[in-house]
Coordinates of C-alpha atoms in Angstrom, one line a residue:
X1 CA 0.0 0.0 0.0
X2 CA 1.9 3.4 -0.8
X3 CA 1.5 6.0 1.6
X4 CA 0.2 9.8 0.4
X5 CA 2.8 12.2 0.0
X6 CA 2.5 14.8 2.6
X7 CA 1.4 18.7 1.5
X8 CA 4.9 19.9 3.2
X9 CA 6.7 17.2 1.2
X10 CA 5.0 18.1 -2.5
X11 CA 5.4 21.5 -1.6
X12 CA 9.2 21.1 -1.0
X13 CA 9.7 18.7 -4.0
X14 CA 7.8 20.9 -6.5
X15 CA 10.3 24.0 -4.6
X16 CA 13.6 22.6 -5.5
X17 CA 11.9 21.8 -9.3
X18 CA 11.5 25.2 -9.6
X19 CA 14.4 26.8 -8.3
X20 CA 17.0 24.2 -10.5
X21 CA 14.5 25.2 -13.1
X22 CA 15.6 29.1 -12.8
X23 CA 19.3 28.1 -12.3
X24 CA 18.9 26.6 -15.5
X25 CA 17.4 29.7 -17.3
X26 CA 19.6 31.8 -15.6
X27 CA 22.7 29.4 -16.9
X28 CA 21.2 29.2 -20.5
X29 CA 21.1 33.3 -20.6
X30 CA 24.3 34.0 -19.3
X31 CA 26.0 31.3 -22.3
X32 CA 23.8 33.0 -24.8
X33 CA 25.0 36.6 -23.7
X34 CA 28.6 35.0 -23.9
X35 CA 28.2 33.2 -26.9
X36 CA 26.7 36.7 -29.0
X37 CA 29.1 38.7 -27.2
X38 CA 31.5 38.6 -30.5
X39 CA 28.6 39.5 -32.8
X40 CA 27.5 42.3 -30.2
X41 CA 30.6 43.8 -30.3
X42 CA 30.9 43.8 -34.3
X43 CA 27.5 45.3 -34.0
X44 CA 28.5 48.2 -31.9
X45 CA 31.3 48.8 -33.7
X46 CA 29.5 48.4 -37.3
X47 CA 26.8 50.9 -36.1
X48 CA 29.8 53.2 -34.6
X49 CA 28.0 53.4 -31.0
X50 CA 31.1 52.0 -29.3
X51 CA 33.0 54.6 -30.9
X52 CA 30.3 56.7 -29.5
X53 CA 31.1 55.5 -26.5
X54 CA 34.8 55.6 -26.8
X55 CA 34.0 59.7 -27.2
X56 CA 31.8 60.3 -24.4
X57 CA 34.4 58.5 -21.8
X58 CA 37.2 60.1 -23.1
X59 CA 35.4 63.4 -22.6
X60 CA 34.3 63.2 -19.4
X61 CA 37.7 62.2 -18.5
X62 CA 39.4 64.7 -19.9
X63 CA 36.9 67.4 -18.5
X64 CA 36.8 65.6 -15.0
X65 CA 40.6 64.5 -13.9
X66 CA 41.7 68.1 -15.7
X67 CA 39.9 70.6 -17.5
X68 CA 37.1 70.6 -14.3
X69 CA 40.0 72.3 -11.8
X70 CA 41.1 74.7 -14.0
X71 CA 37.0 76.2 -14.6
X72 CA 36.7 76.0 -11.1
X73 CA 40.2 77.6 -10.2
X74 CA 39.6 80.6 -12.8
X75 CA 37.0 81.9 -10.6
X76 CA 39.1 82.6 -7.8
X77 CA 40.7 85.8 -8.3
X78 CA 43.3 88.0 -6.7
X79 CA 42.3 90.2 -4.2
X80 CA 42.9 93.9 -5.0
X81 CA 45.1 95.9 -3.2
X82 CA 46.8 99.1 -4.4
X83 CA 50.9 99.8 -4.5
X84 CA 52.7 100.4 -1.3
X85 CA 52.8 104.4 -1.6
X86 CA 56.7 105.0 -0.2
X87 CA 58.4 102.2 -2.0
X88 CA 55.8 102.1 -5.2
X89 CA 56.4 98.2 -5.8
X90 CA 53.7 95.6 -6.8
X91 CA 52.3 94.0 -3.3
X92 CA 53.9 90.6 -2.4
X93 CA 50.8 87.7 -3.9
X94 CA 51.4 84.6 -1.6
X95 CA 49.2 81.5 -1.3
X96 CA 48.6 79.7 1.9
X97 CA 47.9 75.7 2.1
X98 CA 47.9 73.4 4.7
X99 CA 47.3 69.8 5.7
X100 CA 48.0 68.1 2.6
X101 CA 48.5 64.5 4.8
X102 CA 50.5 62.8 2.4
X103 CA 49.1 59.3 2.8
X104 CA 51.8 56.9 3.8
X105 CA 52.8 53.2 2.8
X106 CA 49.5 51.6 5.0
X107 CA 46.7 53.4 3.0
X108 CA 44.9 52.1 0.6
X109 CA 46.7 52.1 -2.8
X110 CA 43.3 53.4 -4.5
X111 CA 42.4 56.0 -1.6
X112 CA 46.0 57.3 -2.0
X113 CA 45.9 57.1 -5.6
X114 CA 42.6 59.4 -5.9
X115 CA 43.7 61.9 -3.1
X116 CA 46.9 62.5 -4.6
X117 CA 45.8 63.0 -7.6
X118 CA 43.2 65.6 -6.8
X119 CA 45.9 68.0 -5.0
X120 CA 48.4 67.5 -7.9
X121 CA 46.1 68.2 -10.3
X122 CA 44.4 71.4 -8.0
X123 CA 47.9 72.4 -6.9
X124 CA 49.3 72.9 -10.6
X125 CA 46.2 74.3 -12.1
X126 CA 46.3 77.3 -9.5
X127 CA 50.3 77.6 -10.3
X128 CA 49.3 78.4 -14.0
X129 CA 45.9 80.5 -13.0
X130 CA 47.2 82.5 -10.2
X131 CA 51.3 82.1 -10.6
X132 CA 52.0 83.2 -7.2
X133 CA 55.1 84.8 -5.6
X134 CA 55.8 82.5 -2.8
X135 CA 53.8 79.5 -1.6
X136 CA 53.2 78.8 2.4
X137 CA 52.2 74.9 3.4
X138 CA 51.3 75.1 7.2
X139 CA 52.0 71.9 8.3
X140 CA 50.9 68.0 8.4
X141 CA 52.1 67.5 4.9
X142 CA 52.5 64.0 6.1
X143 CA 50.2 61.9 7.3
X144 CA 52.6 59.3 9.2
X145 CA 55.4 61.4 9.5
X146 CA 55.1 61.1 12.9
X147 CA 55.6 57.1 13.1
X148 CA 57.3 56.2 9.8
X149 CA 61.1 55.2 9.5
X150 CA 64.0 57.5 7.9
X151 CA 64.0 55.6 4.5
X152 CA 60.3 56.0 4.2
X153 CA 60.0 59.5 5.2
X154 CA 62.7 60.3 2.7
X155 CA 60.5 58.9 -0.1
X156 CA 57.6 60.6 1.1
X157 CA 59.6 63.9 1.2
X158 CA 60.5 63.1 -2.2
X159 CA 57.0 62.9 -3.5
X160 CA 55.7 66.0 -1.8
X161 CA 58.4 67.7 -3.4
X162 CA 57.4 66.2 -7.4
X163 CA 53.5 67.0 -6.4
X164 CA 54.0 70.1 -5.3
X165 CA 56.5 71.5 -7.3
X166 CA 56.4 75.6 -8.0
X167 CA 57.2 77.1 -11.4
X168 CA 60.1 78.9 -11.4
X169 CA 59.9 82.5 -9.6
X170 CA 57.8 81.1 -7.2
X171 CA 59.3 80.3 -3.1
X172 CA 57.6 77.8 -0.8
X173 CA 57.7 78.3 2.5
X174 CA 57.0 75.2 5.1
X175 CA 55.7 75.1 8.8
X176 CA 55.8 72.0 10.6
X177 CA 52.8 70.1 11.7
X178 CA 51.8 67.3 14.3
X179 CA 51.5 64.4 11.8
X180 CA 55.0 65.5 10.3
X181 CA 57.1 65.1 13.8
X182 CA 54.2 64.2 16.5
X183 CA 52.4 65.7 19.2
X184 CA 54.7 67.4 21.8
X185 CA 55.1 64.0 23.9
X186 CA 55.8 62.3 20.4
X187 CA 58.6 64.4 18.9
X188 CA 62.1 64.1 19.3
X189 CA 65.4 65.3 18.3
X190 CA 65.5 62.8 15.5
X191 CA 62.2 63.5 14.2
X192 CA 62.4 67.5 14.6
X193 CA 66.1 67.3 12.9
X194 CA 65.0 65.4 9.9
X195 CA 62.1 67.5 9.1
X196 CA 64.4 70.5 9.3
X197 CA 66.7 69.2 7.0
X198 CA 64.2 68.4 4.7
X199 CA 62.2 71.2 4.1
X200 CA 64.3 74.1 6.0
X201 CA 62.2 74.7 8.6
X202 CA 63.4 75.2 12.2
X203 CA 61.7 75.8 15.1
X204 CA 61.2 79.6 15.0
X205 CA 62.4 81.4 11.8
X206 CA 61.7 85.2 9.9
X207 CA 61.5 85.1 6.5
X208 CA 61.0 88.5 4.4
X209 CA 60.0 88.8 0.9
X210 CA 59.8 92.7 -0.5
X211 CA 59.8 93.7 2.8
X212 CA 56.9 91.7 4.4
X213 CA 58.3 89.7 7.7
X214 CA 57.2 86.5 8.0
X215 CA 57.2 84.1 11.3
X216 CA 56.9 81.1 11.0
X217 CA 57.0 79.0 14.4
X218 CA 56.6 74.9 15.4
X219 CA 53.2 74.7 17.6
X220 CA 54.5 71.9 19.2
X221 CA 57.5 73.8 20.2
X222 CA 54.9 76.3 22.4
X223 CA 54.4 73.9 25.1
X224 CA 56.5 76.2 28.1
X225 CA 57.0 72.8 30.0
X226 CA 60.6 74.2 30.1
X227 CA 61.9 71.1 27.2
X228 CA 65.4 72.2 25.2
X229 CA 63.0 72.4 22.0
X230 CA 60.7 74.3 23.6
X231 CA 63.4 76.3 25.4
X232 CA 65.2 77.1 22.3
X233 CA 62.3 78.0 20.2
X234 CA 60.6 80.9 23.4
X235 CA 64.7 82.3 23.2
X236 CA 64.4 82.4 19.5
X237 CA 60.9 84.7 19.9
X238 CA 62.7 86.7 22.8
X239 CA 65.6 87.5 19.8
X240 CA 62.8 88.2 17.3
X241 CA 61.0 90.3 19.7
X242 CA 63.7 92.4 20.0
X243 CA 64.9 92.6 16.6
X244 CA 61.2 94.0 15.8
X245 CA 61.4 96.4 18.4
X246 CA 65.1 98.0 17.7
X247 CA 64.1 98.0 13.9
X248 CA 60.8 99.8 14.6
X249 CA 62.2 102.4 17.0
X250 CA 65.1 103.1 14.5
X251 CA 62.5 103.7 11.5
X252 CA 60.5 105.5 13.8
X253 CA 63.8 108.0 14.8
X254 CA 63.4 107.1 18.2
X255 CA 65.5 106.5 21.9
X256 CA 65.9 102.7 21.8
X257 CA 67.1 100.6 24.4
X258 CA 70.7 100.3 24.9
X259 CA 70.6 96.3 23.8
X260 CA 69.6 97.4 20.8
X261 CA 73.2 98.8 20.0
X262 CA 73.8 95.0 19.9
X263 CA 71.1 94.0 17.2
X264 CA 71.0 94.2 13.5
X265 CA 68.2 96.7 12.7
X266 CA 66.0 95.6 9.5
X267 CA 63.9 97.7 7.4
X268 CA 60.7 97.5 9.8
X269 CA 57.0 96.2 9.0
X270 CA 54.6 94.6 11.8
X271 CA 55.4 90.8 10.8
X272 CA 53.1 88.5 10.1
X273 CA 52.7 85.5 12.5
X274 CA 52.4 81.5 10.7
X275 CA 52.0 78.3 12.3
X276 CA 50.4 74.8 12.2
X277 CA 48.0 75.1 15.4
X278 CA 45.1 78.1 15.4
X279 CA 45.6 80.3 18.5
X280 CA 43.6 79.9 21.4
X281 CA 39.9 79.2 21.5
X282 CA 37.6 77.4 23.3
X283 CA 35.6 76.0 19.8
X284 CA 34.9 76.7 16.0
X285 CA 31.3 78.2 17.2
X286 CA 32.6 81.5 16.2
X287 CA 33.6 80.8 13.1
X288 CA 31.4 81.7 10.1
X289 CA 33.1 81.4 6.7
X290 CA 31.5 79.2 3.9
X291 CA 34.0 76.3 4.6
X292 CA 33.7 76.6 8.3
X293 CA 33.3 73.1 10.3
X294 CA 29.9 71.5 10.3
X295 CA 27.0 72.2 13.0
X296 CA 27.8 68.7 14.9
X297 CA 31.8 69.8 15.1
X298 CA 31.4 73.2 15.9
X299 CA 30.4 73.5 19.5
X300 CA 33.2 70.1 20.2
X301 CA 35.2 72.2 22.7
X302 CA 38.5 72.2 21.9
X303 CA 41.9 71.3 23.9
X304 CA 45.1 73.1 24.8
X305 CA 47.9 72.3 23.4
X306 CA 45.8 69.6 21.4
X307 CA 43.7 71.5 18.9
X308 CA 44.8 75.0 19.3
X309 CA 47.7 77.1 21.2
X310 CA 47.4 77.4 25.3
X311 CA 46.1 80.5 26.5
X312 CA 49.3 81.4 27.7
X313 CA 51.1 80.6 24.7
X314 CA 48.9 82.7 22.5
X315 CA 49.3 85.7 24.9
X316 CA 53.1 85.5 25.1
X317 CA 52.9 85.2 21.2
X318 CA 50.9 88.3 20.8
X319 CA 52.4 90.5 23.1
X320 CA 55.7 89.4 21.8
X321 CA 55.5 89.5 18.3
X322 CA 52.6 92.1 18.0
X323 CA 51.5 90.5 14.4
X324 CA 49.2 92.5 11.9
X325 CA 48.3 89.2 10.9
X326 CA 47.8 85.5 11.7
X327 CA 47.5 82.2 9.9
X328 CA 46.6 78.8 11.0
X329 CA 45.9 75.6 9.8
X330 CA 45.0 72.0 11.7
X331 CA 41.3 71.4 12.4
X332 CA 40.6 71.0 8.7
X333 CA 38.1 73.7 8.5
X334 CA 38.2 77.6 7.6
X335 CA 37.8 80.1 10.4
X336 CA 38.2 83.7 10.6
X337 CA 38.4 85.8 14.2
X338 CA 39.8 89.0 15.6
X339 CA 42.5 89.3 18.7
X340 CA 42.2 91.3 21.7
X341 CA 44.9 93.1 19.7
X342 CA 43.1 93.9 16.8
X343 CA 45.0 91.1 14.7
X344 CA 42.8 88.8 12.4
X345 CA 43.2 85.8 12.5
X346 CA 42.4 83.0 9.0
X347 CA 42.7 79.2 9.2
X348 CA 42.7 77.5 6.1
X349 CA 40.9 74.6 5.9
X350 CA 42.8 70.9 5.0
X351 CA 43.7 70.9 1.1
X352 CA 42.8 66.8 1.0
X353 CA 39.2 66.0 0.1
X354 CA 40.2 62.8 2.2
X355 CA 39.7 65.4 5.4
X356 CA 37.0 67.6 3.7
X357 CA 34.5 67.5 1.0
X358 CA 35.2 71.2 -0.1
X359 CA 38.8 71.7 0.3
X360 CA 40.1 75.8 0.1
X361 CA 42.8 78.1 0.0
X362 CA 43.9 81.6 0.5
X363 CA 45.3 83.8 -1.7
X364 CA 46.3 86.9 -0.4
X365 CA 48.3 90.5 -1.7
X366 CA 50.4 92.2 0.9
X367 CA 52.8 95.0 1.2
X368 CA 54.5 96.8 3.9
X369 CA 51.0 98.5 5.6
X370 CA 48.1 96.3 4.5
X371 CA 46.7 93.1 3.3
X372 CA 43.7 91.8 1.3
X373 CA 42.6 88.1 1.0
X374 CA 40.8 85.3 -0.8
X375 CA 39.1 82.3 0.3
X376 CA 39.5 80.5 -2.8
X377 CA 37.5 76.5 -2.9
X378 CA 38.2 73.5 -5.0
X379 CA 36.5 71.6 -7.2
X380 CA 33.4 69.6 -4.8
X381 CA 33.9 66.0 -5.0
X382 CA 29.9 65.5 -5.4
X383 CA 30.1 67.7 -8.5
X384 CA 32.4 65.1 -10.1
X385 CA 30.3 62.0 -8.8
X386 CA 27.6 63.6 -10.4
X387 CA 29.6 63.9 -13.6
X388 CA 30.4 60.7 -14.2
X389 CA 26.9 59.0 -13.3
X390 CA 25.6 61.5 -15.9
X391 CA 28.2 59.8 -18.2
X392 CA 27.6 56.6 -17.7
X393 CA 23.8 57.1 -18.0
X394 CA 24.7 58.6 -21.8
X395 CA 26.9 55.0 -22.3
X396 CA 23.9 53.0 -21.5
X397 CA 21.3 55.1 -23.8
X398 CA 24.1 54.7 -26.3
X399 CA 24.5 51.0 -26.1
X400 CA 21.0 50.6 -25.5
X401 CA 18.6 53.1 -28.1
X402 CA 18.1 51.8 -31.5
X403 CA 20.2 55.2 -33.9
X404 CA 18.1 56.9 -36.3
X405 CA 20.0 55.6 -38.8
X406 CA 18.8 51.7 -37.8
X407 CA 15.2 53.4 -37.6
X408 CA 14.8 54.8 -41.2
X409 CA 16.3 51.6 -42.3
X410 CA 13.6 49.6 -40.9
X411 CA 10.6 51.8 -41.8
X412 CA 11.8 51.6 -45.7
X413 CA 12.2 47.6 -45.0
X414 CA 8.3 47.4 -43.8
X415 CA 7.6 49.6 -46.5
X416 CA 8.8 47.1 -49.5
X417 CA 7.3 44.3 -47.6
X418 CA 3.8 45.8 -47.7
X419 CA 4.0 46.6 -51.3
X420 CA 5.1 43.1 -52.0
X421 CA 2.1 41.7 -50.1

């Protein structure tokens, strides 16, 4: 006597039917697309809509990995700011980057690939748009300076230098950041020395350029817990300090003090103050500009010594120094403020879209009195995105929609056949 099949049981059995019998399908198509995939190919390229194809790529390339930064990059203009009246020379134009974070050897090769390639191109296209006179990169141009060994941090070094290269006429100017030596606990002789022998770039250094001063000075340096680095960099401002003020009381034919007699006097003009770390603040909820940090990062409070200057460091820095001016880089975002002394302060926001979707810069004319500046913004990565979905979007209509061509072709084939019938 055979026993009835349960309902779970047919159910099951006529399940597994129906599921090998999709596999199948499925199989069937995907040897049938193989198998025409010869003749579809000689079709595309007998109806030209590969080469169609081929075109419309090669465009959107072109326009997106090049032509795109220089559109965007013509729009930002030099601000205008007239001669220096006594001396009658053109003002000094100087750019001002910072936190490039060239990835190191642990990144992903595609991440690093991508990033790189955006600065290069951005970098280069603003040397031919705006062909400024000297170039300041405020620090963290590496991103594991701070950790790697001497033989990688050489080949690092030596691809910052190929990216970003300056035409000839054009100075750069480096400050050191935390990612290129290490936080204060982090950095060492052999890190600090390194860096300095690479890029120049001590501790605490002037720098003029048709007589605008320039300081440039190592946040991490600025601790005042009495360490020989940060010793020697607070003697170095105490020398600067009064260097400015023997050079200004000798322009301004005026008693100076009797140390003074001891000092070189320099043609005199408030400096301008440059460093990795903003001075103190206690958060970006001040800070306004278009590429200012987001509405969930701007009330974070902030740290001394950690994401800006101590108080007492920014104090010593402004009574010492007196700058007209101040720039800043490190929390990735742009910010503009105003000292107790009067002296505004900008911080430029990273140049890597790896930290920020709409990376900036500042370009910025200065003479001996005065100063004008530009915020000037990259291309946005969305834009781009948006670019090439729209391409491949016009690939698929090409591949896919019958050509006009194919369509006349068939209307004067059902044509004859009507006749004929």
């Amino acid at each position: 006597m055979q026993l009835a099949e349960s309902p779970e049981s047919v159910f099951l059995h006529h399940g597994k039917k129906f599921i090998l019998m999709i596999k199948q399908v499925k199989l069937s198509h995907c040897v049938m697309w193989i198998r025409h995939l010869p003749a579809r190919f000689c079709f595309y390229v007998r109806n030209q809509r590969l080469l169609r194809v081929i075109i419309i790529v090669f465009l959107f390339v072109l326009y997106c990995e090049f032509l795109h930064y220089y559109v965007i990059l013509l729009c930002c203009t030099w601000p205008s700011l007239t001669k220096e009246g006594n001396y009658g020379r053109l003002p000094l134009r100087a750019m001002f980057i910072g936190d490039t974070h060239i990835l190191g050897s642990d990144a992903h090769w595609f991440d690093k690939l991508r990033r790189e390639w955006q600065m290069v191109r951005s970098f280069q296209a603003s040397m031919f748009i705006h062909s400024p006179d000297v170039v300041f990169i405020l620090g963290d141009l590496l991103d594991n300076g701070k950790v790697c060994s001497k033989e990688e941090f050489d080949y690092h070094v030596s691809r910052f230098k190929t990216m970003f290269s300056t035409p000839t006429g054009t100075h750069t100017e480096i400050v050191v950041g935390n990612h290129d030596v290490g936080f204060h606990y982090m950095m060492t002789d052999m890190k600090h020395n390194r860096f300095k022998t690479a890029f120049d770039a001590p501790s605490v250094r002037t720098v003029t350029i048709r007589d605008v001063t320039f300081i440039l000075i190592n946040s991490m340096a600025m601790e005042g817990d009495g360490c020989h680095l940060c010793d020697d960099a607070e003697e170095k401002i105490r020398e600067i300090k009064w260097q400015l003020k023997c050079s200004k009381g000798a322009k301004e034919e005026r008693k100076v003090a009797e140390i003074c007699s001891n000092i070189e006097v320099l043609p005199y003009t408030q400096p301008i103050l440059l460093q990795h770390f903003p001075m103190y603040r206690d958060s970006d909820k001040d800070c306004m500009t278009p590429d200012a940090a987001p509405d969930e990062e701007r009330y974070i409070p902030f740290r001394e010594k950690w994401d800006c200057l101590s108080k007492e460091s920014s104090n010593m820095l402004l009574e010492s120094l007196d700058p007209r001016l101040i720039i800043s880089a490190h929390t990735h975002h742009g910010c503009y403020r105003v000292h107790a002394n009067n002296a505004p302060e900008y911080t430029v926001a990273s140049f890597n879209w790896r930290n920020k979707q709409t990376p900036s810069f500042l370009l910025a004319e200065i003479n001996g009195s005065g100063f004008s500046i530009n915020r000037c913004y990259l291309p946005n990565e969305l834009t781009v995105i948006s670019l090439y979905i729209t391409c491949g979007i016009l690939v698929i209509a090409c591949l896919i929609l019958p050509t006009s061509r194919n369509n006349g072709q068939h209307k004067i084939q059902m044509s004859v056949s009507n006749k004929l019938h």
